[in-house]
mmCIF file of C-alpha atoms in Angstrom:
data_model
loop_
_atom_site.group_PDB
_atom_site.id
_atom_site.type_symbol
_atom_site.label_atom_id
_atom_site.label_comp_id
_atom_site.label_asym_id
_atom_site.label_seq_id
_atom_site.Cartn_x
_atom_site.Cartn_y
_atom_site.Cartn_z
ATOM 1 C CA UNK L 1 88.638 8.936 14.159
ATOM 2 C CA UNK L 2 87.514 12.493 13.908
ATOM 3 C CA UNK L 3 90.359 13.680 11.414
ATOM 4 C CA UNK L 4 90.431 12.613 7.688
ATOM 5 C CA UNK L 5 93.314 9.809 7.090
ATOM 6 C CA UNK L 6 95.800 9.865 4.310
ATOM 7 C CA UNK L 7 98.070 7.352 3.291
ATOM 8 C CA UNK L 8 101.277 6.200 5.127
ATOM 9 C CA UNK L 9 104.270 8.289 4.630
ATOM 10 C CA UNK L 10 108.153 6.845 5.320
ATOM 11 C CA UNK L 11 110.682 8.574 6.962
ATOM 12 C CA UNK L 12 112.300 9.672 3.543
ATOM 13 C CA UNK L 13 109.076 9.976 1.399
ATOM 14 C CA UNK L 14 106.402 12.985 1.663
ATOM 15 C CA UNK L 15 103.228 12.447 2.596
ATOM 16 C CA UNK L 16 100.601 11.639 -0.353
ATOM 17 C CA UNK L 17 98.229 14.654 -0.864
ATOM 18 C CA UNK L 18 95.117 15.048 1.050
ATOM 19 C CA UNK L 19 93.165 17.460 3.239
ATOM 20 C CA UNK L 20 95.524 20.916 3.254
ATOM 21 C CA UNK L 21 96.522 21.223 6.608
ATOM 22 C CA UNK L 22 99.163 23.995 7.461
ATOM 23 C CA UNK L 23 101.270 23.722 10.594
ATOM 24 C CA UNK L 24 101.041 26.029 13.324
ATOM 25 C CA UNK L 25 104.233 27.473 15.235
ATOM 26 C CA UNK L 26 105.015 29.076 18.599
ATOM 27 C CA UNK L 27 108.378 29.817 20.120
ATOM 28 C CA UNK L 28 111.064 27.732 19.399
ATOM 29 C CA UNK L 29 112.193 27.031 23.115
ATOM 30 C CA UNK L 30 109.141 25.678 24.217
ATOM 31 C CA UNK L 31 106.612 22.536 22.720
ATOM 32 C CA UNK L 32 104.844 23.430 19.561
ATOM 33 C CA UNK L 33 101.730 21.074 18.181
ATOM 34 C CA UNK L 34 101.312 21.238 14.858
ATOM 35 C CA UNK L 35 99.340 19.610 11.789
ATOM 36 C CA UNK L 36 100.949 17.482 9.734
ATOM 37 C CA UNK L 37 100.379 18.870 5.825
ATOM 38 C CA UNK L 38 101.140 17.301 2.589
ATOM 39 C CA UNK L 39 104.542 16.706 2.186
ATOM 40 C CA UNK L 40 105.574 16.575 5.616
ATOM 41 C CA UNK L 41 107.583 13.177 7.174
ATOM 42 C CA UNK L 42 108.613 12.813 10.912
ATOM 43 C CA UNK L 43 112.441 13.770 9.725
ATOM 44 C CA UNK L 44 111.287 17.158 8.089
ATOM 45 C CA UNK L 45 109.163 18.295 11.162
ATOM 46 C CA UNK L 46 111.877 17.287 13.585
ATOM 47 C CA UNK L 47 115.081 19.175 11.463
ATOM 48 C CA UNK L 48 111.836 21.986 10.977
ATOM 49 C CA UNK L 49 111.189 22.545 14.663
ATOM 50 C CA UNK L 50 114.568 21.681 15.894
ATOM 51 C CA UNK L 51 113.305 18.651 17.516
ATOM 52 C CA UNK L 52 114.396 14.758 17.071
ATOM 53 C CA UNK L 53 112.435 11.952 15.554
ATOM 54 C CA UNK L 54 112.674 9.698 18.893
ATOM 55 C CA UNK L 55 111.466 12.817 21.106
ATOM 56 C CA UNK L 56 108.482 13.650 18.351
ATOM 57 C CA UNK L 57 107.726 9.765 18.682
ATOM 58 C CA UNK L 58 107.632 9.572 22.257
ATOM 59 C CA UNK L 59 105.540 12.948 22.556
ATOM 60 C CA UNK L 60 103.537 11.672 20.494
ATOM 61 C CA UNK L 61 103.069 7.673 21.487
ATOM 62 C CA UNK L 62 103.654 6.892 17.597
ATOM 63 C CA UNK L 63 103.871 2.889 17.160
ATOM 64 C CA UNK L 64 105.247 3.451 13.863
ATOM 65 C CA UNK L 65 107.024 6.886 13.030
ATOM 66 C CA UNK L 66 106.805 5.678 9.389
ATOM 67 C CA UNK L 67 103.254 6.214 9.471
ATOM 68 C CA UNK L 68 101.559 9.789 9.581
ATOM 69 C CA UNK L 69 98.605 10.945 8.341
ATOM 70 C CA UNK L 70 97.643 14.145 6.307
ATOM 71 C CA UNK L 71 95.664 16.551 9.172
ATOM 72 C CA UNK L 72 97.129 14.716 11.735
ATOM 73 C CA UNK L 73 98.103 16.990 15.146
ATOM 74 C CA UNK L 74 101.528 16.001 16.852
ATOM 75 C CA UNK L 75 103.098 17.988 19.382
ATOM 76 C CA UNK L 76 106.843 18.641 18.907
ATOM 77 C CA UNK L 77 109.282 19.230 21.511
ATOM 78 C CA UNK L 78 111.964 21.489 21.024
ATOM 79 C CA UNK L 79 115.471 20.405 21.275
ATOM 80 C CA UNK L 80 115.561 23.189 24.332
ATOM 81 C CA UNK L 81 113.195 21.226 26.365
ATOM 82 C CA UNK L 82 115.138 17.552 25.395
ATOM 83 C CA UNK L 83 116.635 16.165 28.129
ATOM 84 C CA UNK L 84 118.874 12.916 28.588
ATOM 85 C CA UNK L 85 118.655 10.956 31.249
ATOM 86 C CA UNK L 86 121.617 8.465 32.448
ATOM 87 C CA UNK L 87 120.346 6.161 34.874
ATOM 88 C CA UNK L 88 122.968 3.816 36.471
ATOM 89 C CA UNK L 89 121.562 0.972 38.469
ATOM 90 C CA UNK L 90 123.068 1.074 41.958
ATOM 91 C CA UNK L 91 122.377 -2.718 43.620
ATOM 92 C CA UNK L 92 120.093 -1.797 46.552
ATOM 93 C CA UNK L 93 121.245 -2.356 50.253
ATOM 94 C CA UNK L 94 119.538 -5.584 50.009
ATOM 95 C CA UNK L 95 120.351 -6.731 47.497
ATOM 96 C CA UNK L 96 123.799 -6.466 48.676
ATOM 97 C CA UNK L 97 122.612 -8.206 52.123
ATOM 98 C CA UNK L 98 121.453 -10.991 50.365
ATOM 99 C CA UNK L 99 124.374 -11.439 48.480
ATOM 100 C CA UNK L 100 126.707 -11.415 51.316
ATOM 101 C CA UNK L 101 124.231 -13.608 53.807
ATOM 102 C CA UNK L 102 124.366 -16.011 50.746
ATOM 103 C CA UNK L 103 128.186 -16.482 50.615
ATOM 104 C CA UNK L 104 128.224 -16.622 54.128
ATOM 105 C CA UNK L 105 126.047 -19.307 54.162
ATOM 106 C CA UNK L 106 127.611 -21.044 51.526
ATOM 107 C CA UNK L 107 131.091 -20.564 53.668
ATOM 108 C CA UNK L 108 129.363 -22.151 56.849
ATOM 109 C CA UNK L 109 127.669 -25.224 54.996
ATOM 110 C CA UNK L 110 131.772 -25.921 53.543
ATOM 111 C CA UNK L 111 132.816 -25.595 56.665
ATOM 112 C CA UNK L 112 130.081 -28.103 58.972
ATOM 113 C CA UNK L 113 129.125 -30.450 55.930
ATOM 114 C CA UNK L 114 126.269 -31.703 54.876
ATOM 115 C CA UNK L 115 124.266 -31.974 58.594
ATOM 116 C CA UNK L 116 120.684 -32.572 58.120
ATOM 117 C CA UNK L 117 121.063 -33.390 54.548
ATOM 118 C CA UNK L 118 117.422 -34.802 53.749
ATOM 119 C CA UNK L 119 115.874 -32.043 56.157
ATOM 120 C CA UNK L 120 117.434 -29.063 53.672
ATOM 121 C CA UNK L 121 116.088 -31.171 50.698
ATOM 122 C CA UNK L 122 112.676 -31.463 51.677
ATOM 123 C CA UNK L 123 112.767 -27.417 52.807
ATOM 124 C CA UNK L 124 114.402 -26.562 49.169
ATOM 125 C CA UNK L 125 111.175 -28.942 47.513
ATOM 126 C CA UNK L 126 108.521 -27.049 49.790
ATOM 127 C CA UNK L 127 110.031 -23.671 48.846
ATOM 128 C CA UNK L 128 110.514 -24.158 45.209
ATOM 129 C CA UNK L 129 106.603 -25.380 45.054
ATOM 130 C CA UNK L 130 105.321 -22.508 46.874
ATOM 131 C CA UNK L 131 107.482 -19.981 44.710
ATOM 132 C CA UNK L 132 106.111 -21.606 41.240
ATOM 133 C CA UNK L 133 102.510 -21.452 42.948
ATOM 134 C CA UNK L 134 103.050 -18.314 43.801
ATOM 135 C CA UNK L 135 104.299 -17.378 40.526
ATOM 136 C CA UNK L 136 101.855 -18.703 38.554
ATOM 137 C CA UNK L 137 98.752 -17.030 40.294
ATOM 138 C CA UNK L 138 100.772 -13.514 39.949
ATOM 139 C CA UNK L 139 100.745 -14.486 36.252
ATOM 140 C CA UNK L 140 97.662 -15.336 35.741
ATOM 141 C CA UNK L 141 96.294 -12.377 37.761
ATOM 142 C CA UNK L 142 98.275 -9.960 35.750
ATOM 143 C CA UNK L 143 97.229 -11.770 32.568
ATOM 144 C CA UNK L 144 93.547 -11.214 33.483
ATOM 145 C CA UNK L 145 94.104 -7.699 34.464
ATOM 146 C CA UNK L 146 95.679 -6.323 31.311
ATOM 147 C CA UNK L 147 92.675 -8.119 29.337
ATOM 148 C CA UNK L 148 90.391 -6.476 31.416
ATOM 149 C CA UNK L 149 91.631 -2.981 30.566
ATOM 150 C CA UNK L 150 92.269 -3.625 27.179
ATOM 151 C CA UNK L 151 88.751 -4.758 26.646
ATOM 152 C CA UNK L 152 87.135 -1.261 28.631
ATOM 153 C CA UNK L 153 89.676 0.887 27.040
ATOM 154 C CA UNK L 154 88.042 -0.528 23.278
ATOM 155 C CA UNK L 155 84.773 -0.273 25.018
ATOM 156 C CA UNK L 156 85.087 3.092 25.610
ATOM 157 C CA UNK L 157 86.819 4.704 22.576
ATOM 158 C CA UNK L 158 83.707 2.636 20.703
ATOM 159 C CA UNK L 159 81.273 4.374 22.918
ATOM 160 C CA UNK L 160 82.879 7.895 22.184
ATOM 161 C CA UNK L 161 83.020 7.145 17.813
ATOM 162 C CA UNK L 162 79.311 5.263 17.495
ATOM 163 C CA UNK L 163 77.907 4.791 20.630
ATOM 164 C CA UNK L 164 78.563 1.280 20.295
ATOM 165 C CA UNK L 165 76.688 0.912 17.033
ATOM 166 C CA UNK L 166 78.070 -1.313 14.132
ATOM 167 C CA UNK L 167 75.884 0.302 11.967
ATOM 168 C CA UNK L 168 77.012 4.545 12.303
ATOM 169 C CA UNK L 169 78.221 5.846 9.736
ATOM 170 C CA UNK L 170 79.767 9.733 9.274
ATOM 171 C CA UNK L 171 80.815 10.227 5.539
ATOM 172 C CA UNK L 172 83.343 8.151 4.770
ATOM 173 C CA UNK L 173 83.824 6.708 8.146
ATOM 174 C CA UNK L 174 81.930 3.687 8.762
ATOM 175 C CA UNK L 175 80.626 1.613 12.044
ATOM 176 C CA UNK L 176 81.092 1.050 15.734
ATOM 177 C CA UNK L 177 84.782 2.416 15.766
ATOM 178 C CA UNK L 178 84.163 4.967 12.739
ATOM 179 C CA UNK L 179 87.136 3.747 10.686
ATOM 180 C CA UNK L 180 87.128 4.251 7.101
ATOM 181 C CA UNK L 181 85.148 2.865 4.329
ATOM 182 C CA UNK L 182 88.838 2.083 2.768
ATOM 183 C CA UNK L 183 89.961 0.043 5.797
ATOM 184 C CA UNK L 184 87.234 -1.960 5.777
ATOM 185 C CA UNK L 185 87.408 -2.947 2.140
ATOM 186 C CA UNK L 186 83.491 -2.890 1.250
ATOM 187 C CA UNK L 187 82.861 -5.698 4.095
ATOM 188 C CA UNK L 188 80.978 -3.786 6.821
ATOM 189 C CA UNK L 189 80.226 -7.007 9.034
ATOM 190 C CA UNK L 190 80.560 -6.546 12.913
ATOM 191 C CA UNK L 191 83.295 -9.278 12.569
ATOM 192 C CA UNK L 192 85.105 -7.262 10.399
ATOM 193 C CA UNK L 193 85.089 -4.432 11.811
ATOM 194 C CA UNK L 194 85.839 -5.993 15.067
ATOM 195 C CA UNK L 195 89.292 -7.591 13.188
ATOM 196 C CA UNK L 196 90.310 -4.236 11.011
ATOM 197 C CA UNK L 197 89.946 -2.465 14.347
ATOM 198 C CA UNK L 198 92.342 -4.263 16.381
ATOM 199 C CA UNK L 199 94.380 -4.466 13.448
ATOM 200 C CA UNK L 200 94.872 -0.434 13.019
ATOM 201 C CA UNK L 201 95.094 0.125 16.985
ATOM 202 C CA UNK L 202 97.519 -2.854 17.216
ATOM 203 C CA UNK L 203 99.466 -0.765 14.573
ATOM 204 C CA UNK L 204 99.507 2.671 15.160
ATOM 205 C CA UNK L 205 99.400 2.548 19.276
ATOM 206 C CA UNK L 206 100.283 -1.250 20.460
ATOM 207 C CA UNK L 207 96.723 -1.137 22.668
ATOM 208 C CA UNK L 208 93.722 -0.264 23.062
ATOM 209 C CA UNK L 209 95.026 1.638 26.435
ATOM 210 C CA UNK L 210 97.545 3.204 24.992
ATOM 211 C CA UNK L 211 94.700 3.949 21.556
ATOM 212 C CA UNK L 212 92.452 5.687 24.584
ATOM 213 C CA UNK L 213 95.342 7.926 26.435
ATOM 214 C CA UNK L 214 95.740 9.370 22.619
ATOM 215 C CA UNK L 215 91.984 10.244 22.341
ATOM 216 C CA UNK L 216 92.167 11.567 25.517
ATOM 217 C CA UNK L 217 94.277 14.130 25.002
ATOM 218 C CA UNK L 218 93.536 14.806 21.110
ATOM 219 C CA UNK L 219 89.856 14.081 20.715
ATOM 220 C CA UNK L 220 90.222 11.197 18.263
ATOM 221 C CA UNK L 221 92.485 8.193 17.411
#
């Protein structure tokens, strides 16, 4: 974290005083970044800028818009470069030729009876197998993959704060992910760090993916 924290604001409630942080403007029709000062809540900057709180949280990937920080950078876009989007799902062709094979099917079988009887059951118990099978190892595959990224996203954002150390420290900041003294409560233990950690990312961004894509384009989580 390469910008000094401050404590949580709400949507109705300034932020408490810290660092003093101004915020920077450019035209109004276009996307403006600026820092958030003391004072400032998502609903001030967004009525400020002419912006919305659900467009300055998306821009922004904020898990909780009750929560900004004193010298934090958000980019705000305008309410000229807002769009909606009305998406109607349209069943897809087949979809609809499933559907229709289906009920003809179902016409044909009413129609001839129940021929081969024990033949459909055992095709219906081979089928539903393979489909759980099938099912299962897509789960478990997709399981293993998100873990996989989540652990080398944390891998990497602790590479870019400490170099992987537990023991770095930059003023107040403290550690292998640099968070603050005040987060971690006086215990400085690689356990605990690895537990506060997860806790703020889980927080503020949801993962550890989602944690790096914000570093990425800001220089610091």
């Amino acid at each position: 974290m390469n910008f000094k924290k401050a404590l949580v604001s709400t949507l109705g409630t300034a932020a408490v005083l810290g660092a003093g942080f101004f915020a920077s403007t450019t035209s109004a029709n276009a996307d403006v970044r600026v820092t958030v000062k003391s004072g400032d809540t998502v609903a001030k900057i967004a009525n400020q800028y002419n912006s919305s709180i659900s467009a300055i949280e998306s821009a922004n990937s904020l898990k909780n818009v009750n929560m900004i920080y004193v010298g934090e950078s958000l980019v705000i876009p305008s309410s000229a470069s807002t769009t909606t989007t009305t998406q109607t799902t349209t069943p897809s062709t087949s979809q609809t030729t499933s559907a229709n094979t289906n009920a003809a099917t179902t016409t044909q079988a009413a129609t001839t009876g129940t021929t081969n009887y024990s033949s459909q059951q055992n095709t219906s118990a081979n089928t539903t197998a393979n489909t759980t099978s099938t099912s299962s190892a897509s789960t478990g595959t997709s399981t293993s993959t998100s873990s996989s990224s989540e652990a080398a996203a944390k891998a990497w954002i602790a590479n870019k704060e400490s170099g992987g150390s537990y023991s770095a420290t930059n003023g107040q900041y403290i550690g292998k992910y640099q968070l603050s003294a005040s987060y971690l409560n006086g215990d400085y233990s690689a356990a605990n760090q690895e537990k506060v950690a997860n806790q703020y990312v889980s927080s503020r961004y949801g993962s550890w993916a989602k944690a790096q894509a914000f570093w990425q384009a800001n220089g610091w989580y």
